PDB file of C-alpha atoms in Angstrom:
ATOM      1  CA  UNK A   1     -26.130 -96.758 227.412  1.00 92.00           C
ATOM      2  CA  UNK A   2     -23.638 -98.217 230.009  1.00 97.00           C
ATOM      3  CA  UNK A   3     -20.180 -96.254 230.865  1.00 98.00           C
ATOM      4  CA  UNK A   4     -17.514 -98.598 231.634  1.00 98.00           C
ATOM      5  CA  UNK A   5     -14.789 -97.749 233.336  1.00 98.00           C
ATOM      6  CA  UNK A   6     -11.630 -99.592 232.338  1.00 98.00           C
ATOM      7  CA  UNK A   7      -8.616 -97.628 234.279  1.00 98.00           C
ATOM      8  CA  UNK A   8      -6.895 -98.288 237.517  1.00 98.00           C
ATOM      9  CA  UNK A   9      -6.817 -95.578 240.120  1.00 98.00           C
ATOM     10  CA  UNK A  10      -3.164 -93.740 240.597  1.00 98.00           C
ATOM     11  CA  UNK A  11      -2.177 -94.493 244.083  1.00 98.00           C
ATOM     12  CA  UNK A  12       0.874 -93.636 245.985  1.00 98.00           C
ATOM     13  CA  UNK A  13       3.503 -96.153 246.839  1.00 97.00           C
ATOM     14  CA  UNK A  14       1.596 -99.634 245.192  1.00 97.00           C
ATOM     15  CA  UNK A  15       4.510-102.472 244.449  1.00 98.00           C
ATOM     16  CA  UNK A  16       2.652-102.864 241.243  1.00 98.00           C
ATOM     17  CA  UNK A  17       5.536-100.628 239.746  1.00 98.00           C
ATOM     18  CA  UNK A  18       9.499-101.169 240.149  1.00 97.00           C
ATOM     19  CA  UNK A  19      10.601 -98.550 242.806  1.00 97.00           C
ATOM     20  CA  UNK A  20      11.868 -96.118 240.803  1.00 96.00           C
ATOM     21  CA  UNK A  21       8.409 -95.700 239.003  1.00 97.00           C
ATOM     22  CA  UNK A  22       6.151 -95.773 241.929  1.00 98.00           C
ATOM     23  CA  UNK A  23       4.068 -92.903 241.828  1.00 98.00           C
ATOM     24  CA  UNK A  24       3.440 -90.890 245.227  1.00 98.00           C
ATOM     25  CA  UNK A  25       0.940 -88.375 246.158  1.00 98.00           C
ATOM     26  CA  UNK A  26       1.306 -85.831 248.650  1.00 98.00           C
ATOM     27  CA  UNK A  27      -2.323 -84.949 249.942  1.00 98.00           C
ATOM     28  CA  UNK A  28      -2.536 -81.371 251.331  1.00 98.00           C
ATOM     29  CA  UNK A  29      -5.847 -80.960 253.490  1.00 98.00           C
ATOM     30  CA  UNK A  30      -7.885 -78.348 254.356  1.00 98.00           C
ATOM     31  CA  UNK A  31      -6.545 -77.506 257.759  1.00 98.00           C
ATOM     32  CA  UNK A  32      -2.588 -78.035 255.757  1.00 97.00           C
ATOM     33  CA  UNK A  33      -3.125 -75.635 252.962  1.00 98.00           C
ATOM     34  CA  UNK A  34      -4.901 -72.434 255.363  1.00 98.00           C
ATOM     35  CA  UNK A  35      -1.715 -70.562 255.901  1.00 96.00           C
ATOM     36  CA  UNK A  36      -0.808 -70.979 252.129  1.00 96.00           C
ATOM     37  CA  UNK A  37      -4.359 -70.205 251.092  1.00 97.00           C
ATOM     38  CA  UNK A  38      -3.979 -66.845 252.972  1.00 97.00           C
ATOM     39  CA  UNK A  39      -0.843 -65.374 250.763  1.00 97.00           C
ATOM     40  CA  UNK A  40      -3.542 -64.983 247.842  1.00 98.00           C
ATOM     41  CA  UNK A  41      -6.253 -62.799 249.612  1.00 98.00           C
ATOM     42  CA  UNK A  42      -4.475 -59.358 250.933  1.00 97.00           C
ATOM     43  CA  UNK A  43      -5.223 -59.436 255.014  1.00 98.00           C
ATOM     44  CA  UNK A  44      -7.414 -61.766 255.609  1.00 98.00           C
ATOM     45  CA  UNK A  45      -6.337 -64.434 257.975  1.00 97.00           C
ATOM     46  CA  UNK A  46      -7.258 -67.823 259.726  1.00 97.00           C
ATOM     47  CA  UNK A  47     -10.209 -66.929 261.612  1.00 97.00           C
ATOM     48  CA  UNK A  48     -11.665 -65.247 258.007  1.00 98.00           C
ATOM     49  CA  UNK A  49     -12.041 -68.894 256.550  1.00 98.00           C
ATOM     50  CA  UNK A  50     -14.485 -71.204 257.286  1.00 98.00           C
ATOM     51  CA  UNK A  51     -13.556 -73.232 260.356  1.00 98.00           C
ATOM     52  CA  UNK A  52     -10.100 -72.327 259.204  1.00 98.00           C
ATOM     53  CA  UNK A  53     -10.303 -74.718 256.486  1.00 98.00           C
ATOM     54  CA  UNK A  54      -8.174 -73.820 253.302  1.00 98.00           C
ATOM     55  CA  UNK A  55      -8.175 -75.650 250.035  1.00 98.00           C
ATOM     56  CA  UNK A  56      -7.557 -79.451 249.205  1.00 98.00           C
ATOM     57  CA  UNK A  57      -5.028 -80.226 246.277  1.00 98.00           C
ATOM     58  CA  UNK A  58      -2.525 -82.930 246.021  1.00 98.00           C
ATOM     59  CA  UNK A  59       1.099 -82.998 244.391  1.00 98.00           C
ATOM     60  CA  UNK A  60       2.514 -85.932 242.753  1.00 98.00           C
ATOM     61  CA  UNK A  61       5.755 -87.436 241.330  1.00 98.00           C
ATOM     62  CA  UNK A  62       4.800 -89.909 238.771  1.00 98.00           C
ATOM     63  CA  UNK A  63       5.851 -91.029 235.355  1.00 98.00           C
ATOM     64  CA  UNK A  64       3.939 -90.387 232.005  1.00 98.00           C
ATOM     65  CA  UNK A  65       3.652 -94.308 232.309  1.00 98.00           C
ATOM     66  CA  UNK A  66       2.083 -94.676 235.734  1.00 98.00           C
ATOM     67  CA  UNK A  67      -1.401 -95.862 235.772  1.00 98.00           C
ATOM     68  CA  UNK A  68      -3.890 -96.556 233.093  1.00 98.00           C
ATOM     69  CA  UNK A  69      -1.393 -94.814 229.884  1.00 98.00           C
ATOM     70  CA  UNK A  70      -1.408 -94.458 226.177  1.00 99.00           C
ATOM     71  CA  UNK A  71       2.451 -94.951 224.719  1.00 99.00           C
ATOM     72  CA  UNK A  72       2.810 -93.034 221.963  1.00 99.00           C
ATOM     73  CA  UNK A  73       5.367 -94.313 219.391  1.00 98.00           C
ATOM     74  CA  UNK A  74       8.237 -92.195 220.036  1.00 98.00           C
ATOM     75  CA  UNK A  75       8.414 -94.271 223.563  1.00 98.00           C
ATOM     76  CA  UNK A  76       9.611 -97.540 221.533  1.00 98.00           C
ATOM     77  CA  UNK A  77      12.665 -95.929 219.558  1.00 98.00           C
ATOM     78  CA  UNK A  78      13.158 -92.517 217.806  1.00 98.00           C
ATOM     79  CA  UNK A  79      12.289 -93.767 214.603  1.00 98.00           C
ATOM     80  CA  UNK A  80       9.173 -95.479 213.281  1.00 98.00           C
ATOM     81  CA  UNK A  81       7.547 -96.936 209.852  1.00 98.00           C
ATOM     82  CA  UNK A  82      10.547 -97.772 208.920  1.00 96.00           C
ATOM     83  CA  UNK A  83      12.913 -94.372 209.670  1.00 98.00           C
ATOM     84  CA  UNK A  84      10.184 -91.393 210.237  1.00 98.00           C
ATOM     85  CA  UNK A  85      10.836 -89.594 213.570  1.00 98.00           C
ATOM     86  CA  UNK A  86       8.520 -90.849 215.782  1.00 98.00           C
ATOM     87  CA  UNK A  87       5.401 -89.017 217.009  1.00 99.00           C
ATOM     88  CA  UNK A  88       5.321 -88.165 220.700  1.00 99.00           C
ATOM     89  CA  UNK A  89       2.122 -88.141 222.863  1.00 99.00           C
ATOM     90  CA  UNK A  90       0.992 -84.558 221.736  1.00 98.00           C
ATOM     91  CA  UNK A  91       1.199 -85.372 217.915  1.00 98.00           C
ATOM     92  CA  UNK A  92      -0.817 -88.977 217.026  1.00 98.00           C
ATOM     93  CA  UNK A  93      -4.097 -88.183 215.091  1.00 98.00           C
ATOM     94  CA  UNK A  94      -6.906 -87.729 217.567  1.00 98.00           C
ATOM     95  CA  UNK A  95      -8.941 -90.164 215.780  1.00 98.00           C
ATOM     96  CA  UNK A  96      -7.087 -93.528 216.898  1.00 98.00           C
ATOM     97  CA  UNK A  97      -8.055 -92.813 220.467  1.00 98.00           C
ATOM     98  CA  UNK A  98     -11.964 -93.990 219.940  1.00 98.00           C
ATOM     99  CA  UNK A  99     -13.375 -97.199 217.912  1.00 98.00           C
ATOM    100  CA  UNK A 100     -14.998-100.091 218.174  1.00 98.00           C
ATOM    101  CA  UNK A 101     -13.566-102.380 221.407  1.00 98.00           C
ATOM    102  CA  UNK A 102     -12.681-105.557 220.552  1.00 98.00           C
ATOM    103  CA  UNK A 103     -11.688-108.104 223.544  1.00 98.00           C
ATOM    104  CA  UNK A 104      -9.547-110.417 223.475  1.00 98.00           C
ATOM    105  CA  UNK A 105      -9.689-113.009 226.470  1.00 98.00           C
ATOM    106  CA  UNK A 106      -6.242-114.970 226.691  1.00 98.00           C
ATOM    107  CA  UNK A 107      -6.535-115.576 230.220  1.00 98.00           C
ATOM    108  CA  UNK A 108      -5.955-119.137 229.582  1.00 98.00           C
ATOM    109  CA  UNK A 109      -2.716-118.017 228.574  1.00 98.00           C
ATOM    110  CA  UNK A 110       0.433-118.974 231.562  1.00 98.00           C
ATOM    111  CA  UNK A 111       2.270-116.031 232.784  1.00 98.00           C
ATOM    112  CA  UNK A 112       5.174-114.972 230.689  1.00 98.00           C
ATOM    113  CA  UNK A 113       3.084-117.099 227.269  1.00 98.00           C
ATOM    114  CA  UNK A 114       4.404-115.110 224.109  1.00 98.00           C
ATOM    115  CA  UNK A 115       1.675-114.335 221.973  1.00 98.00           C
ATOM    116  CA  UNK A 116       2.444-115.292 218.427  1.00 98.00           C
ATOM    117  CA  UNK A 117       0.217-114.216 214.872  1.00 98.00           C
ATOM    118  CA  UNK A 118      -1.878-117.904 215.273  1.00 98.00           C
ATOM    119  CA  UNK A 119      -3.415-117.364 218.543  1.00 98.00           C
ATOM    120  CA  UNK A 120      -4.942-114.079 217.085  1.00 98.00           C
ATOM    121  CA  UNK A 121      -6.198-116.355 214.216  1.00 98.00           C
ATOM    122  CA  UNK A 122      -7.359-118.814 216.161  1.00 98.00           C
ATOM    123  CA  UNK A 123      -8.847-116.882 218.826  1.00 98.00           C
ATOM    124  CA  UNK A 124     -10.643-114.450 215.885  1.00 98.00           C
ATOM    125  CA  UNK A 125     -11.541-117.448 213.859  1.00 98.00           C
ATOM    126  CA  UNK A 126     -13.107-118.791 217.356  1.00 98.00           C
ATOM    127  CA  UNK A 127     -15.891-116.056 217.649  1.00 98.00           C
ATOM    128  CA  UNK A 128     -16.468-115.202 213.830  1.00 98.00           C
ATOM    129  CA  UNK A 129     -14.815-112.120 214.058  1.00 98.00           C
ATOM    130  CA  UNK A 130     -12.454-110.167 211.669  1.00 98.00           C
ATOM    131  CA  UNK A 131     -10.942-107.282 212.465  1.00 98.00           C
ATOM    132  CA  UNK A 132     -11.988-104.344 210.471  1.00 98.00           C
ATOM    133  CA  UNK A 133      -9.285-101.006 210.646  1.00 98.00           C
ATOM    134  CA  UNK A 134      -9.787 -98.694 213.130  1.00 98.00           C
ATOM    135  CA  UNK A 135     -11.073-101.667 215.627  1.00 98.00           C
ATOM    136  CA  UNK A 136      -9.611-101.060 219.167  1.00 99.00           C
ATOM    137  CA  UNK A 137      -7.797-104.782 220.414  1.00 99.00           C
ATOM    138  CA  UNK A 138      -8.079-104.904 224.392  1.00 99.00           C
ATOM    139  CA  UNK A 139      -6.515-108.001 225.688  1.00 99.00           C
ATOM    140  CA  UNK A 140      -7.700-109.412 228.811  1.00 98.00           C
ATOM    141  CA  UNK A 141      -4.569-110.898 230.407  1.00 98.00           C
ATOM    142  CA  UNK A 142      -5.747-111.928 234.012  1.00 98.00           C
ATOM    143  CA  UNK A 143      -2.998-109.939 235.539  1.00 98.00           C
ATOM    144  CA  UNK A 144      -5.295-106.900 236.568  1.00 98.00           C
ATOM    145  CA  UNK A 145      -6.426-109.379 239.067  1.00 98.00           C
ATOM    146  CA  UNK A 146      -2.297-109.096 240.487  1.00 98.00           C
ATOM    147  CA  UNK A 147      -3.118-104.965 240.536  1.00 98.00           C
ATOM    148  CA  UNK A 148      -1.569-103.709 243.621  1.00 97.00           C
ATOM    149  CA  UNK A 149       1.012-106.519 244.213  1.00 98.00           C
ATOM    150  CA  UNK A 150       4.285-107.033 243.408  1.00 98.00           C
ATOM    151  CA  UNK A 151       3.283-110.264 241.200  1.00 98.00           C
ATOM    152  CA  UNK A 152       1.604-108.175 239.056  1.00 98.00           C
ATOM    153  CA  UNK A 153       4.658-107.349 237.555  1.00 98.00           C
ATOM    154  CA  UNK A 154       5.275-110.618 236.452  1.00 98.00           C
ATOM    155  CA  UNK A 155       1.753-111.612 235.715  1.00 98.00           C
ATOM    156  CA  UNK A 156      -0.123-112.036 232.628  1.00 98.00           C
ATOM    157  CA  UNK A 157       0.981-113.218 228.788  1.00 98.00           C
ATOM    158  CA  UNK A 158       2.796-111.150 226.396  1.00 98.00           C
ATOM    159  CA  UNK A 159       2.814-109.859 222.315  1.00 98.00           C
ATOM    160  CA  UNK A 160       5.799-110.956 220.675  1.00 98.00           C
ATOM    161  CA  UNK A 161       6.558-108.590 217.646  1.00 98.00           C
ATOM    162  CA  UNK A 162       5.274-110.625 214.889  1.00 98.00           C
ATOM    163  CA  UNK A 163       1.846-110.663 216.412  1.00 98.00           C
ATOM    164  CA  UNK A 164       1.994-106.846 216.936  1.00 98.00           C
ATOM    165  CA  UNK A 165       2.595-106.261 213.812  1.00 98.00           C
ATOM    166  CA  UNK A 166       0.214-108.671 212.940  1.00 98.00           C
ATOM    167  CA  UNK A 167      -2.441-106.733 214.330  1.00 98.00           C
ATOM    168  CA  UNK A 168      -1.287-103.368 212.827  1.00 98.00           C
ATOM    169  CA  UNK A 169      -1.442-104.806 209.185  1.00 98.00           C
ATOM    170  CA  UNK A 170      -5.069-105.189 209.875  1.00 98.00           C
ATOM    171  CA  UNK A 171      -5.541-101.840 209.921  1.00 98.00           C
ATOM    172  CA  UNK A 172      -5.622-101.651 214.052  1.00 98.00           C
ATOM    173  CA  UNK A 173      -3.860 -98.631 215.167  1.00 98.00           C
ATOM    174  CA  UNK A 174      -4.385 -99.116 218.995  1.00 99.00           C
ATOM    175  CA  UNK A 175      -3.977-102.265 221.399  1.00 99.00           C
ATOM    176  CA  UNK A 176      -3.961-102.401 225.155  1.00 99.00           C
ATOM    177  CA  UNK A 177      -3.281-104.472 227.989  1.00 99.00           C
ATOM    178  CA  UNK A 178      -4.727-105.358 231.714  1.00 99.00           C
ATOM    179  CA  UNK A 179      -0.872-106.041 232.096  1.00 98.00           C
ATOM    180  CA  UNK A 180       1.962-104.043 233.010  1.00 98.00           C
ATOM    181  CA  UNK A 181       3.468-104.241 229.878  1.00 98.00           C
ATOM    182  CA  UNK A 182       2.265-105.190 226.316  1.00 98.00           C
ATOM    183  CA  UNK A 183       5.248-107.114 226.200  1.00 98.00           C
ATOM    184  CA  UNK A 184       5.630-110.241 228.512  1.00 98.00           C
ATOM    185  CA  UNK A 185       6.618-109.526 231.875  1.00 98.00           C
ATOM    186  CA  UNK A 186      10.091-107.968 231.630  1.00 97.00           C
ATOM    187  CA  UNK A 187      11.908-110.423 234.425  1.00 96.00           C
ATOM    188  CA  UNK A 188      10.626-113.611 232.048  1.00 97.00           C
ATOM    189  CA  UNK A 189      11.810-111.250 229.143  1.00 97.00           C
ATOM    190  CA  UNK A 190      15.337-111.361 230.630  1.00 97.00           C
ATOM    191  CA  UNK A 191      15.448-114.604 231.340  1.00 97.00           C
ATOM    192  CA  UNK A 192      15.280-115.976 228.430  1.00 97.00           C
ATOM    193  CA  UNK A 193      17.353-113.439 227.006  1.00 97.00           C
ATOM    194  CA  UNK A 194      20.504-114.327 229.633  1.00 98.00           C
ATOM    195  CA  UNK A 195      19.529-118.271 228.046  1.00 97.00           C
ATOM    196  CA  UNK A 196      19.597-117.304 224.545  1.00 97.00           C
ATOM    197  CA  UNK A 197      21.486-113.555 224.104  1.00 98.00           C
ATOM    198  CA  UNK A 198      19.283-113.396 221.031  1.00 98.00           C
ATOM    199  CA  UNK A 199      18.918-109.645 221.387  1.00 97.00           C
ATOM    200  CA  UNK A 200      15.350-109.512 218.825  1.00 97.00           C
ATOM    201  CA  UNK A 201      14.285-110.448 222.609  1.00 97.00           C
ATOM    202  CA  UNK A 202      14.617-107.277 223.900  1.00 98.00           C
ATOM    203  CA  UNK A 203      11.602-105.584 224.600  1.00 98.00           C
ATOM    204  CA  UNK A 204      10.270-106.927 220.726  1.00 98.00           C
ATOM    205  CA  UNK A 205       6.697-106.237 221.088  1.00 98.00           C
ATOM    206  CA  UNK A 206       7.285-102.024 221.851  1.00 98.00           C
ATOM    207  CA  UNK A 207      10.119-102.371 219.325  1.00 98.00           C
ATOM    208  CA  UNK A 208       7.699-103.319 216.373  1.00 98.00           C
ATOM    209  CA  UNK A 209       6.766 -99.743 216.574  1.00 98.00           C
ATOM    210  CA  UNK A 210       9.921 -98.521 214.833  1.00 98.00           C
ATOM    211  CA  UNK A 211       8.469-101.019 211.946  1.00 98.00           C
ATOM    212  CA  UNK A 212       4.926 -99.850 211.680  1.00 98.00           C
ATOM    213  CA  UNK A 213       3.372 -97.264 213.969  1.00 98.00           C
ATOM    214  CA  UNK A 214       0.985 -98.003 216.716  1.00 98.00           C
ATOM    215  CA  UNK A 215      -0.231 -97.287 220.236  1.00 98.00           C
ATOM    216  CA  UNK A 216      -0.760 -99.329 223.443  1.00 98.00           C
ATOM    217  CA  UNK A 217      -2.005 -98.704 226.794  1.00 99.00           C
ATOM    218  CA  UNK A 218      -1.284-100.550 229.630  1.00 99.00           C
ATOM    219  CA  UNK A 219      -2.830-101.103 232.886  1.00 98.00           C
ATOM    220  CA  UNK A 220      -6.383-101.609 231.784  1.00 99.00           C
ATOM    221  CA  UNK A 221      -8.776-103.265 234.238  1.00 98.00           C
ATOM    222  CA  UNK A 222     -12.157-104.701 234.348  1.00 98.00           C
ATOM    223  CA  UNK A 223     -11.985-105.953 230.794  1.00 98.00           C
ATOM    224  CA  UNK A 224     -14.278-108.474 231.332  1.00 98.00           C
ATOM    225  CA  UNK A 225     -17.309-105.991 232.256  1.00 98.00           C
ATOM    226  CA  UNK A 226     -16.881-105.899 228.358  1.00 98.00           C
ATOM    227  CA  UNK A 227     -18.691-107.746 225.886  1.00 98.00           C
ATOM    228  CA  UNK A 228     -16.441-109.336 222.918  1.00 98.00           C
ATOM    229  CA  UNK A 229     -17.462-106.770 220.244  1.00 98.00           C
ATOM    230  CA  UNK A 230     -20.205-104.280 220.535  1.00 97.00           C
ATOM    231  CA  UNK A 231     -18.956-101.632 222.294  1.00 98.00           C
ATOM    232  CA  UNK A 232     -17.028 -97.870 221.480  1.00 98.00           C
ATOM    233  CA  UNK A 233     -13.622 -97.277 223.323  1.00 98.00           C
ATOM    234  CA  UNK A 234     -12.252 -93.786 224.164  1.00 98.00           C
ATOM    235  CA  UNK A 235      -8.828 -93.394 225.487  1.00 98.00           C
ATOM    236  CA  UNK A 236      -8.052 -89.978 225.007  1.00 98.00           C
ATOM    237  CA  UNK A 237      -4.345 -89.297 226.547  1.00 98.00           C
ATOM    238  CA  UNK A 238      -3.678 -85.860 228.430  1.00 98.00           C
ATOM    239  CA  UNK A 239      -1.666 -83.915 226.270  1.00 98.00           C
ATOM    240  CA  UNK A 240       2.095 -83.710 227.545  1.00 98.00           C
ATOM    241  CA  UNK A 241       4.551 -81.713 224.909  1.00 98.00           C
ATOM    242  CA  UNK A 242       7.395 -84.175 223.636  1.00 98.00           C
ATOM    243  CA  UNK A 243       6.226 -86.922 225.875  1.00 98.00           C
ATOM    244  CA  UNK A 244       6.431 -90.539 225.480  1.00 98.00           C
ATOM    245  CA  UNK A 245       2.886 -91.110 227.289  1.00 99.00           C
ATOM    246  CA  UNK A 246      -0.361 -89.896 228.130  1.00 98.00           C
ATOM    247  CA  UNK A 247      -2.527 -90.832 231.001  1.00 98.00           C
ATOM    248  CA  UNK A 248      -5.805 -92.021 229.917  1.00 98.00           C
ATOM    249  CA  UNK A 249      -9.480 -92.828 231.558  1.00 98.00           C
ATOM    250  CA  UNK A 250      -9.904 -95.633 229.485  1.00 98.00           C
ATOM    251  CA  UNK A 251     -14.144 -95.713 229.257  1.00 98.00           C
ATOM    252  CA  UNK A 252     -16.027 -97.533 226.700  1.00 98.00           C
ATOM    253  CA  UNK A 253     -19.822 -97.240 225.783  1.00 98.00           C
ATOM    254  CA  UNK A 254     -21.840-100.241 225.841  1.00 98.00           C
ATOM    255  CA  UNK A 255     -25.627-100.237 224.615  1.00 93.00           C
ATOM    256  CA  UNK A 256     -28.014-101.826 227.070  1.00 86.00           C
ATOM    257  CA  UNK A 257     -30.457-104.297 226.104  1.00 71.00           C
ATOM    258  CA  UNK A 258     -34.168-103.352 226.530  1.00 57.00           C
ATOM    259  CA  UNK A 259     -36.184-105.779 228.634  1.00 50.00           C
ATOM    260  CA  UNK A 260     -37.504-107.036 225.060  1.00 42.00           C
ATOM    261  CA  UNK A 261     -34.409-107.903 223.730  1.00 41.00           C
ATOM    262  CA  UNK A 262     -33.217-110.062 226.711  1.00 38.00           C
ATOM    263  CA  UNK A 263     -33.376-114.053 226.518  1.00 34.00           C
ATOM    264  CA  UNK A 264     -33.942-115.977 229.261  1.00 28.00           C
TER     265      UNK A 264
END
């Protein structure tokens, strides 16, 4: 059995995020923390701790959608399936966050390409696969290749809302993305809303949510270390009261061959 991991590191300051969600880490050291380590045991002072070294820990100021994330429904609008209140982060069934990975490689795809309901059919009609309910849909953008540039913001293809919720009507609860958004990138987004003013626009793959629930995550990477279909995904989010999002460590299990099943 191989582990495969599938999540971005959280790093302080990247472009990959506008500036106002930039995550940023303060990293107390050893030799930082000594003085503060001190107010927890009675008298002892510097010269009591080894080379005067305290503890390591690190603070941060980041959003429940920095980094490799789940997005729970409640993040697309207050309602979903059609007028329910939405579930938060804290409150989706623990079973949707593990199944069978299926990847979906629309690299070909230009930057800013909205994904429509064919290109699923074609592309699962391409390599003999239908999706069964509970099957995990990773698409495999390209733009995890941008990670840690400002481009990456703009890189990558997009799911319109009919393809979302073509997806969820066969029985797939959660998608993700090597992208920064399951929708296309939000600048193209606006673009050709400020062209058209054709609000269904607007952020319409999220929105599809408030139709039919479902999860993304966003920020995957390495997606191609995967095979097609054949392996188990687990993207368990931490569990944040009320929230919108969860962090994940997106991993997924794939069996290893033994010497005797490999082809030359």
């Amino acid at each position: 059995m191989k582990i495969v991991d599938l999540s971005i590191a959280i790093e302080s300051g990247l472009p990959s995020d506008p500036p106002d969600y930039r995550p940023y880490i303060d990293y107390q050291d050893h030799k930082k923390t000594a003085k503060d380590m001190l107010e927890y045991f009675g008298d002892a002072t510097v010269e009591d701790l080894p080379e005067g070294n305290g503890w390591a820990v690190e603070f941060l100021k980041i959003s429940t959608h920095g980094g490799t994330h789940i997005d729970a429904p409640y993040h697309y609008y207050p309602t979903m399936n059609g007028g329910e209140r939405a579930w938060t982060i804290d409150e989706i069934p623990l079973d949707w966050f593990h199944g069978p990975a299926v990847v979906v490689d629309f690299r070909d795809k230009p930057d800013g390409y909205k994904v429509e309901p064919k290109d699923f059919e074609e592309y699962f009609k391409k390599i003999h696969y239908t999706l069964k309910p509970g099957d995990i849909v990773l698409v495999n953008t390209g733009a995890s290749k941008k990670w840690g540039t400002a481009e990456y913001l703009s890189s990558g293809c997009g799911m319109s809302r009919a393809a979302t919720l073509w997806l969820v009507n066969q029985g797939v609860h959660v998608t993700g993305t090597d992208a920064w958004s399951w929708d296309r990138p939000l600048p193209i987004e606006a673009k050709d809303f400020d062209k058209t003013h054709d609000k269904e626009l607007i952020w319409e793959g999220h929105r599809a949510g408030a139709v039919k629930a479902y999860s993304h995550i966003e920020k995957l990477t390495n997606l191609e270390s995967l095979p097609v279909t054949g392996s188990h995904f687990f993207c368990f989010p931490i569990k944040i009261k009320k929230a919108s999002a969860g962090w994940i460590r997106a991993v997924a299990f794939v069996e290893e061959q033994d010497d005797s099943e490999k082809t030359v």
